[in-house]
Tab-separated table of N, CA and C in Angstrom:
chain	number	residue	atom	x	y	z
A	193	MET	N	6.460	-1.850	22.813
A	193	MET	CA	6.910	-2.314	21.511
A	193	MET	C	6.115	-1.602	20.427
A	194	VAL	N	6.806	-1.037	19.476
A	194	VAL	CA	6.178	-0.293	18.395
A	194	VAL	C	5.735	-1.262	17.309
A	195	ASN	N	4.531	-1.046	16.808
A	195	ASN	CA	4.114	-1.758	15.610
A	195	ASN	C	3.486	-0.762	14.645
A	196	ALA	N	3.025	-1.248	13.515
A	196	ALA	CA	2.552	-0.367	12.456
A	196	ALA	C	1.278	0.383	12.827
A	197	ARG	N	0.530	-0.113	13.795
A	197	ARG	CA	-0.711	0.557	14.185
A	197	ARG	C	-0.468	1.819	15.016
A	198	HIS	N	0.732	1.985	15.560
A	198	HIS	CA	1.049	3.157	16.377
A	198	HIS	C	1.493	4.354	15.544
A	199	VAL	N	1.685	4.157	14.258
A	199	VAL	CA	2.240	5.190	13.392
A	199	VAL	C	1.139	5.708	12.466
A	200	PRO	N	1.081	7.011	12.197
A	200	PRO	CA	0.112	7.518	11.228
A	200	PRO	C	0.308	6.859	9.861
A	201	TYR	N	-0.800	6.577	9.192
A	201	TYR	CA	-0.729	5.818	7.946
A	201	TYR	C	0.073	6.522	6.864
A	202	ASP	N	-0.020	7.847	6.778
A	202	ASP	CA	0.700	8.555	5.720
A	202	ASP	C	2.212	8.492	5.930
A	203	ALA	N	2.648	8.554	7.183
A	203	ALA	CA	4.083	8.452	7.467
A	203	ALA	C	4.587	7.042	7.194
A	204	LEU	N	3.777	6.045	7.536
A	204	LEU	CA	4.169	4.661	7.297
A	204	LEU	C	4.264	4.360	5.808
A	205	ILE	N	3.289	4.830	5.043
A	205	ILE	CA	3.310	4.584	3.599
A	205	ILE	C	4.480	5.317	2.948
A	206	LYS	N	4.766	6.523	3.402
A	206	LYS	CA	5.905	7.265	2.856
A	206	LYS	C	7.220	6.552	3.161
A	207	GLY	N	7.372	6.074	4.394
A	207	GLY	CA	8.590	5.356	4.772
A	207	GLY	C	8.757	4.060	3.996
A	208	LEU	N	7.656	3.312	3.841
A	208	LEU	CA	7.723	2.061	3.085
A	208	LEU	C	8.010	2.313	1.609
A	209	SER	N	7.395	3.345	1.046
A	209	SER	CA	7.618	3.621	-0.379
A	209	SER	C	9.065	4.036	-0.641
A	210	GLU	N	9.685	4.730	0.304
A	210	GLU	CA	11.102	5.068	0.154
A	210	GLU	C	11.971	3.809	0.197
A	211	LYS	N	11.588	2.860	1.045
A	211	LYS	CA	12.334	1.600	1.097
A	211	LYS	C	12.159	0.804	-0.194
A	212	PHE	N	10.942	0.785	-0.728
A	212	PHE	CA	10.708	0.072	-1.983
A	212	PHE	C	11.428	0.751	-3.147
A	213	ALA	N	11.515	2.081	-3.114
A	213	ALA	CA	12.217	2.799	-4.183
A	213	ALA	C	13.710	2.496	-4.155
A	214	GLY	N	14.259	2.268	-2.969
A	214	GLY	CA	15.677	1.956	-2.852
A	214	GLY	C	16.002	0.485	-3.035
A	215	ASP	N	14.989	-0.364	-3.094
A	215	ASP	CA	15.205	-1.805	-3.229
A	215	ASP	C	15.463	-2.151	-4.698
A	216	LYS	N	16.569	-2.812	-4.957
A	216	LYS	CA	16.941	-3.186	-6.329
A	216	LYS	C	16.030	-4.276	-6.894
A	217	ARG	N	15.373	-5.050	-6.019
A	217	ARG	CA	14.532	-6.149	-6.481
A	217	ARG	C	13.197	-5.679	-7.046
A	218	VAL	N	12.778	-4.463	-6.709
A	218	VAL	CA	11.508	-3.929	-7.200
A	218	VAL	C	11.748	-3.296	-8.566
A	219	GLU	N	11.194	-3.927	-9.586
A	219	GLU	CA	11.325	-3.420	-10.953
A	219	GLU	C	10.014	-2.742	-11.355
A	220	VAL	N	10.101	-1.493	-11.746
A	220	VAL	CA	8.910	-0.761	-12.169
A	220	VAL	C	8.621	-1.130	-13.621
A	221	PRO	N	7.419	-1.651	-13.932
A	221	PRO	CA	7.093	-2.057	-15.297
A	221	PRO	C	6.990	-0.862	-16.247
A	222	SER	N	7.014	-1.149	-17.524
A	222	SER	CA	6.970	-0.082	-18.530
A	222	SER	C	5.578	0.540	-18.652
A	223	TRP	N	4.525	-0.169	-18.294
A	223	TRP	CA	3.164	0.327	-18.456
A	223	TRP	C	2.752	1.314	-17.362
A	224	VAL	N	3.617	1.553	-16.396
A	224	VAL	CA	3.271	2.383	-15.237
A	224	VAL	C	2.904	3.815	-15.644
A	225	GLY	N	3.520	4.348	-16.648
A	225	GLY	CA	3.242	5.718	-17.060
A	225	GLY	C	1.898	5.902	-17.738
A	226	PHE	N	1.262	4.802	-18.150
A	226	PHE	CA	0.021	4.890	-18.902
A	226	PHE	C	-1.200	4.403	-18.133
A	227	ALA	N	-1.016	3.748	-16.996
A	227	ALA	CA	-2.114	3.102	-16.275
A	227	ALA	C	-2.983	4.118	-15.548
A	228	LYS	N	-4.267	3.766	-15.442
A	228	LYS	CA	-5.215	4.535	-14.642
A	228	LYS	C	-5.549	3.735	-13.395
A	229	ALA	N	-6.105	4.389	-12.400
A	229	ALA	CA	-6.459	3.718	-11.161
A	229	ALA	C	-7.712	2.858	-11.325
A	230	GLY	N	-8.515	3.125	-12.311
A	230	GLY	CA	-9.746	2.377	-12.543
A	230	GLY	C	-10.670	3.168	-13.445
A	231	ILE	N	-11.895	2.661	-13.626
A	231	ILE	CA	-12.823	3.342	-14.523
A	231	ILE	C	-13.367	4.632	-13.931
A	232	HIS	N	-13.134	4.838	-12.655
A	232	HIS	CA	-13.610	6.058	-12.010
A	232	HIS	C	-12.647	7.226	-12.208
A	233	ARG	N	-11.537	7.013	-12.874
A	233	ARG	CA	-10.560	8.069	-13.136
A	233	ARG	C	-10.533	8.402	-14.627
A	234	GLU	N	-10.262	9.665	-14.941
A	234	GLU	CA	-10.156	10.068	-16.333
A	234	GLU	C	-8.715	10.059	-16.819
A	235	LYS	N	-7.770	10.315	-15.926
A	235	LYS	CA	-6.371	10.426	-16.317
A	235	LYS	C	-5.513	9.484	-15.490
A	236	SER	N	-4.286	9.294	-15.942
A	236	SER	CA	-3.347	8.470	-15.183
A	236	SER	C	-2.764	9.303	-14.034
A	237	TRP	N	-1.905	8.694	-13.248
A	237	TRP	CA	-1.347	9.351	-12.066
A	237	TRP	C	-0.450	10.523	-12.443
A	238	VAL	N	-0.414	11.510	-11.565
A	238	VAL	CA	0.445	12.673	-11.738
A	238	VAL	C	1.799	12.422	-11.078
A	239	GLN	N	1.806	11.674	-9.964
A	239	GLN	CA	3.050	11.418	-9.240
A	239	GLN	C	3.916	10.434	-10.016
A	240	ASP	N	5.215	10.658	-9.968
A	240	ASP	CA	6.137	9.748	-10.633
A	240	ASP	C	6.341	8.465	-9.849
A	241	ASP	N	6.227	8.532	-8.529
A	241	ASP	CA	6.492	7.368	-7.682
A	241	ASP	C	5.213	6.685	-7.200
A	242	TRP	N	4.132	6.755	-7.962
A	242	TRP	CA	2.870	6.166	-7.528
A	242	TRP	C	2.984	4.662	-7.373
A	243	TYR	N	3.840	4.036	-8.144
A	243	TYR	CA	3.977	2.584	-8.089
A	243	TYR	C	4.485	2.143	-6.716
A	244	HIS	N	5.483	2.821	-6.190
A	244	HIS	CA	6.034	2.475	-4.882
A	244	HIS	C	5.046	2.810	-3.762
A	245	ILE	N	4.311	3.907	-3.932
A	245	ILE	CA	3.313	4.285	-2.940
A	245	ILE	C	2.192	3.249	-2.896
A	246	ARG	N	1.731	2.795	-4.060
A	246	ARG	CA	0.666	1.784	-4.092
A	246	ARG	C	1.161	0.448	-3.534
A	247	LEU	N	2.425	0.130	-3.786
A	247	LEU	CA	3.005	-1.099	-3.245
A	247	LEU	C	3.024	-1.047	-1.719
A	248	ALA	N	3.416	0.098	-1.170
A	248	ALA	CA	3.438	0.273	0.285
A	248	ALA	C	2.025	0.251	0.861
A	249	SER	N	1.101	0.880	0.195
A	249	SER	CA	-0.282	0.908	0.657
A	249	SER	C	-0.892	-0.489	0.633
A	250	THR	N	-0.579	-1.265	-0.388
A	250	THR	CA	-1.087	-2.632	-0.483
A	250	THR	C	-0.540	-3.488	0.644
A	251	LEU	N	0.743	-3.341	0.940
A	251	LEU	CA	1.331	-4.105	2.039
A	251	LEU	C	0.667	-3.753	3.365
A	252	ARG	N	0.411	-2.481	3.597
A	252	ARG	CA	-0.237	-2.046	4.830
A	252	ARG	C	-1.660	-2.590	4.919
A	253	LYS	N	-2.403	-2.542	3.833
A	253	LYS	CA	-3.784	-3.043	3.847
A	253	LYS	C	-3.832	-4.547	4.066
A	254	VAL	N	-2.887	-5.285	3.482
A	254	VAL	CA	-2.839	-6.731	3.700
A	254	VAL	C	-2.536	-7.027	5.165
A	255	ALA	N	-1.660	-6.239	5.768
A	255	ALA	CA	-1.309	-6.451	7.172
A	255	ALA	C	-2.497	-6.183	8.091
A	256	PHE	N	-3.276	-5.164	7.805
A	256	PHE	CA	-4.362	-4.781	8.691
A	256	PHE	C	-5.667	-5.521	8.400
A	257	LYS	N	-5.931	-5.856	7.136
A	257	LYS	CA	-7.219	-6.437	6.768
A	257	LYS	C	-7.135	-7.899	6.349
A	258	GLY	N	-5.926	-8.466	6.324
A	258	GLY	CA	-5.735	-9.813	5.796
A	258	GLY	C	-6.424	-10.879	6.605
A	259	PRO	N	-6.791	-12.000	6.033
A	259	PRO	CA	-6.631	-12.348	4.630
A	259	PRO	C	-7.594	-11.554	3.744
A	260	ILE	N	-7.061	-11.042	2.651
A	260	ILE	CA	-7.828	-10.185	1.750
A	260	ILE	C	-7.547	-10.620	0.319
A	261	GLY	N	-8.559	-10.503	-0.522
A	261	GLY	CA	-8.442	-10.911	-1.914
A	261	GLY	C	-8.390	-9.727	-2.857
A	262	ILE	N	-8.266	-10.043	-4.125
A	262	ILE	CA	-8.131	-9.009	-5.151
A	262	ILE	C	-9.398	-8.171	-5.260
A	263	SER	N	-10.544	-8.800	-5.253
A	263	SER	CA	-11.800	-8.087	-5.437
A	263	SER	C	-12.068	-7.106	-4.296
A	264	ARG	N	-11.855	-7.552	-3.061
A	264	ARG	CA	-12.109	-6.679	-1.919
A	264	ARG	C	-11.119	-5.526	-1.860
A	265	LEU	N	-9.864	-5.785	-2.215
A	265	LEU	CA	-8.875	-4.712	-2.192
A	265	LEU	C	-9.117	-3.722	-3.328
A	266	SER	N	-9.573	-4.215	-4.486
A	266	SER	CA	-9.873	-3.283	-5.576
A	266	SER	C	-11.076	-2.417	-5.231
A	267	ALA	N	-11.994	-2.931	-4.428
A	267	ALA	CA	-13.112	-2.109	-3.965
A	267	ALA	C	-12.616	-1.015	-3.030
A	268	ASP	N	-11.600	-1.313	-2.225
A	268	ASP	CA	-11.013	-0.289	-1.356
A	268	ASP	C	-10.357	0.829	-2.157
A	269	TYR	N	-9.770	0.485	-3.292
A	269	TYR	CA	-9.105	1.478	-4.138
A	269	TYR	C	-10.045	2.083	-5.170
A	270	GLY	N	-11.319	1.791	-5.093
A	270	GLY	CA	-12.293	2.301	-6.053
A	270	GLY	C	-12.723	3.719	-5.743
A	271	GLY	N	-13.754	4.148	-6.459
A	271	GLY	CA	-14.251	5.503	-6.272
A	271	GLY	C	-15.612	5.680	-6.908
A	272	ARG	N	-15.961	6.916	-7.192
A	272	ARG	CA	-17.265	7.234	-7.772
A	272	ARG	C	-17.130	7.465	-9.266
A	273	VAL	N	-18.022	6.858	-10.041
A	273	VAL	CA	-18.019	7.033	-11.489
A	273	VAL	C	-18.957	8.177	-11.836
A	274	ASP	N	-18.457	9.123	-12.616
A	274	ASP	CA	-19.276	10.239	-13.086
A	274	ASP	C	-20.044	9.762	-14.309
A	275	ARG	N	-21.374	9.661	-14.172
A	275	ARG	CA	-22.196	9.157	-15.266
A	275	ARG	C	-23.013	10.270	-15.911
A	276	GLY	N	-22.453	11.450	-15.968
A	276	GLY	CA	-23.142	12.559	-16.613
A	276	GLY	C	-24.280	13.082	-15.761
A	277	SER	N	-25.498	13.146	-16.342
A	277	SER	CA	-26.643	13.681	-15.625
A	277	SER	C	-27.229	12.667	-14.639
A	278	GLN	N	-26.840	11.408	-14.746
A	278	GLN	CA	-27.280	10.403	-13.782
A	278	GLN	C	-26.475	10.551	-12.497
A	279	GLY	N	-26.916	9.886	-11.471
A	279	GLY	CA	-26.218	9.960	-10.191
A	279	GLY	C	-24.894	9.208	-10.227
A	280	TYR	N	-24.062	9.499	-9.272
A	280	TYR	CA	-22.785	8.804	-9.173
A	280	TYR	C	-23.017	7.351	-8.775
A	281	HIS	N	-22.099	6.507	-9.168
A	281	HIS	CA	-22.208	5.079	-8.899
A	281	HIS	C	-20.850	4.571	-8.434
A	282	PRO	N	-20.803	3.726	-7.397
A	282	PRO	CA	-19.497	3.230	-6.946
A	282	PRO	C	-18.887	2.263	-7.959
A	283	ALA	N	-17.556	2.313	-8.070
A	283	ALA	CA	-16.840	1.419	-8.984
A	283	ALA	C	-15.584	0.909	-8.304
A	284	LYS	N	-15.177	-0.272	-8.704
A	284	LYS	CA	-13.948	-0.851	-8.173
A	284	LYS	C	-12.759	-0.245	-8.887
A	285	GLY	N	-11.609	-0.314	-8.220
A	285	GLY	CA	-10.368	0.108	-8.838
A	285	GLY	C	-9.861	-0.964	-9.789
A	286	SER	N	-8.712	-0.726	-10.345
A	286	SER	CA	-8.141	-1.656	-11.303
A	286	SER	C	-7.694	-2.944	-10.607
A	287	ARG	N	-8.308	-4.055	-10.991
A	287	ARG	CA	-7.935	-5.342	-10.403
A	287	ARG	C	-6.601	-5.826	-10.960
A	288	PHE	N	-6.233	-5.388	-12.144
A	288	PHE	CA	-4.932	-5.742	-12.703
A	288	PHE	C	-3.808	-5.175	-11.842
A	289	ILE	N	-3.944	-3.925	-11.422
A	289	ILE	CA	-2.913	-3.297	-10.599
A	289	ILE	C	-2.826	-3.987	-9.241
A	290	VAL	N	-3.974	-4.312	-8.643
A	290	VAL	CA	-3.974	-4.998	-7.345
A	290	VAL	C	-3.306	-6.365	-7.488
A	291	ARG	N	-3.652	-7.092	-8.543
A	291	ARG	CA	-3.053	-8.407	-8.771
A	291	ARG	C	-1.542	-8.296	-8.962
A	292	HIS	N	-1.122	-7.293	-9.700
A	292	HIS	CA	0.311	-7.089	-9.935
A	292	HIS	C	1.029	-6.741	-8.633
A	293	MET	N	0.396	-5.925	-7.789
A	293	MET	CA	1.007	-5.578	-6.506
A	293	MET	C	1.147	-6.811	-5.623
A	294	PHE	N	0.108	-7.652	-5.600
A	294	PHE	CA	0.187	-8.898	-4.843
A	294	PHE	C	1.328	-9.781	-5.351
A	295	GLN	N	1.437	-9.905	-6.660
A	295	GLN	CA	2.491	-10.751	-7.231
A	295	GLN	C	3.871	-10.209	-6.912
A	296	THR	N	4.027	-8.891	-6.949
A	296	THR	CA	5.314	-8.285	-6.624
A	296	THR	C	5.658	-8.496	-5.151
A	297	LEU	N	4.690	-8.302	-4.266
A	297	LEU	CA	4.935	-8.492	-2.841
A	297	LEU	C	5.201	-9.961	-2.512
A	298	GLU	N	4.560	-10.876	-3.235
A	298	GLU	CA	4.848	-12.299	-3.038
A	298	GLU	C	6.250	-12.639	-3.510
A	299	LYS	N	6.665	-12.040	-4.615
A	299	LYS	CA	8.010	-12.279	-5.133
A	299	LYS	C	9.068	-11.769	-4.157
A	300	LEU	N	8.778	-10.666	-3.476
A	300	LEU	CA	9.696	-10.113	-2.486
A	300	LEU	C	9.656	-10.875	-1.164
A	301	GLY	N	8.618	-11.678	-0.968
A	301	GLY	CA	8.506	-12.478	0.248
A	301	GLY	C	7.764	-11.794	1.380
A	302	TYR	N	7.061	-10.700	1.112
A	302	TYR	CA	6.364	-9.961	2.148
A	302	TYR	C	4.922	-10.426	2.342
A	303	VAL	N	4.366	-11.097	1.336
A	303	VAL	CA	2.983	-11.547	1.375
A	303	VAL	C	2.957	-13.013	0.961
A	304	SER	N	2.067	-13.782	1.563
A	304	SER	CA	1.902	-15.179	1.154
A	304	SER	C	0.426	-15.446	0.869
A	305	THR	N	0.178	-16.478	0.072
A	305	THR	CA	-1.181	-16.816	-0.334
A	305	THR	C	-1.746	-17.882	0.592
A	306	GLU	N	-2.974	-17.682	0.986
A	306	GLU	CA	-3.707	-18.625	1.803
A	306	GLU	C	-4.992	-18.965	1.053
A	307	LYS	N	-5.735	-19.902	1.528
A	307	LYS	CA	-6.969	-20.299	0.848
A	307	LYS	C	-7.968	-19.147	0.771
A	308	ARG	N	-8.048	-18.348	1.820
A	308	ARG	CA	-9.025	-17.264	1.873
A	308	ARG	C	-8.507	-15.942	1.325
A	309	GLY	N	-7.244	-15.862	0.916
A	309	GLY	CA	-6.701	-14.624	0.372
A	309	GLY	C	-5.240	-14.454	0.726
A	310	ARG	N	-4.742	-13.233	0.543
A	310	ARG	CA	-3.344	-12.946	0.849
A	310	ARG	C	-3.212	-12.529	2.304
A	311	ILE	N	-2.131	-12.990	2.931
A	311	ILE	CA	-1.815	-12.587	4.296
A	311	ILE	C	-0.372	-12.109	4.328
A	312	ILE	N	-0.048	-11.354	5.341
A	312	ILE	CA	1.318	-10.842	5.465
A	312	ILE	C	2.210	-11.941	6.030
A	313	SER	N	3.414	-12.025	5.523
A	313	SER	CA	4.366	-13.011	6.022
A	313	SER	C	5.149	-12.411	7.191
A	314	SER	N	5.953	-13.242	7.822
A	314	SER	CA	6.745	-12.742	8.948
A	314	SER	C	7.783	-11.724	8.478
A	315	LYS	N	8.286	-11.908	7.268
A	315	LYS	CA	9.240	-10.951	6.697
A	315	LYS	C	8.564	-9.594	6.444
A	316	GLY	N	7.329	-9.631	5.955
A	316	GLY	CA	6.584	-8.396	5.722
A	316	GLY	C	6.222	-7.692	7.012
A	317	GLN	N	5.837	-8.466	8.025
A	317	GLN	CA	5.522	-7.871	9.324
A	317	GLN	C	6.759	-7.247	9.945
A	318	SER	N	7.894	-7.892	9.763
A	318	SER	CA	9.153	-7.350	10.264
A	318	SER	C	9.487	-6.027	9.584
A	319	LEU	N	9.267	-5.951	8.266
A	319	LEU	CA	9.512	-4.707	7.535
A	319	LEU	C	8.611	-3.597	8.045
A	320	LEU	N	7.337	-3.899	8.262
A	320	LEU	CA	6.412	-2.895	8.786
A	320	LEU	C	6.831	-2.405	10.170
A	321	ASP	N	7.196	-3.334	11.030
A	321	ASP	CA	7.578	-2.961	12.394
A	321	ASP	C	8.873	-2.158	12.431
A	322	LYS	N	9.839	-2.533	11.604
A	322	LYS	CA	11.093	-1.772	11.550
A	322	LYS	C	10.864	-0.361	11.028
A	323	THR	N	10.031	-0.243	10.009
A	323	THR	CA	9.730	1.078	9.468
A	323	THR	C	8.986	1.925	10.493
A	324	ALA	N	8.047	1.321	11.209
A	324	ALA	CA	7.309	2.045	12.253
A	324	ALA	C	8.252	2.518	13.352
A	325	ARG	N	9.189	1.674	13.732
A	325	ARG	CA	10.158	2.047	14.770
A	325	ARG	C	11.032	3.221	14.306
A	326	GLU	N	11.474	3.200	13.050
A	326	GLU	CA	12.273	4.297	12.518
A	326	GLU	C	11.484	5.603	12.518
A	327	ILE	N	10.203	5.528	12.188
A	327	ILE	CA	9.370	6.731	12.151
A	327	ILE	C	9.184	7.286	13.563
A	328	ILE	N	8.926	6.420	14.524
A	328	ILE	CA	8.755	6.867	15.913
A	328	ILE	C	10.049	7.486	16.427
A	329	GLU	N	11.184	6.864	16.113
A	329	GLU	CA	12.469	7.410	16.567
A	329	GLU	C	12.751	8.767	15.938
A	330	SER	N	12.355	8.962	14.681
A	330	SER	CA	12.584	10.263	14.041
A	330	SER	C	11.660	11.342	14.610
A	331	ARG	N	10.483	10.952	15.074
A	331	ARG	CA	9.536	11.921	15.649
A	331	ARG	C	9.709	12.104	17.147
A	332	LEU	N	10.651	11.398	17.736
A	332	LEU	CA	10.856	11.456	19.182
A	332	LEU	C	11.334	12.838	19.629
A	333	LYS	N	12.085	13.541	18.792
A	333	LYS	CA	12.579	14.869	19.143
A	333	LYS	C	11.436	15.871	19.238
A	334	GLU	N	10.452	15.725	18.365
A	334	GLU	CA	9.312	16.641	18.362
A	334	GLU	C	8.354	16.352	19.517
A	335	ASN	N	8.155	15.063	19.802
A	335	ASN	CA	7.179	14.660	20.805
A	335	ASN	C	7.817	13.637	21.749
A	336	PRO	N	8.325	14.070	22.900
A	336	PRO	CA	9.007	13.158	23.816
A	336	PRO	C	8.088	12.093	24.435
A	337	GLU	N	6.761	12.276	24.353
A	337	GLU	CA	5.820	11.304	24.909
A	337	GLU	C	5.858	9.976	24.141
A	338	LEU	N	6.391	9.994	22.935
A	338	LEU	CA	6.458	8.766	22.127
A	338	LEU	C	7.479	7.769	22.647
A	339	LYS	N	8.284	8.192	23.626
A	339	LYS	CA	9.299	7.300	24.175
A	339	LYS	C	8.672	6.070	24.837
A	340	LYS	N	7.447	6.208	25.325
A	340	LYS	CA	6.780	5.070	25.964
A	340	LYS	C	6.487	3.947	24.967
A	341	LEU	N	6.426	4.245	23.664
A	341	LEU	CA	6.182	3.210	22.652
A	341	LEU	C	7.421	2.394	22.370
A	342	LEU	N	8.595	2.956	22.618
A	342	LEU	CA	9.830	2.224	22.363
A	342	LEU	C	10.065	1.289	23.503
């Protein structure tokens, strides 16, 4: 049986982001073109579809690390702050973006709230598993050894 752990993360995130881009329920906010990833970045995103990619990445992280909260997930999306002649210092990513991603995934029914943080729902796990199965089936022609996962 294929699950999300059998698929490379970049292929899974790409597949999920394509599904989110095609979903009519996912509304991209107007502030998306101006947002930065956090204080460790100087500019906003270059990719046009970063919103769907971050949504897919958040769903994957909740599935693998859940229950997880906003603070811990923003630390995962953080980076190094350039402080001039001083040494680099770790910084968290934007907690607003993480919170918004959680709210969007909850609205879609893929994530639910628990006392200790967000966890993946059965609908979200089903989406991950279906996407993983599609990716394995598409790569089956290149690598016939993947048939054992189906």
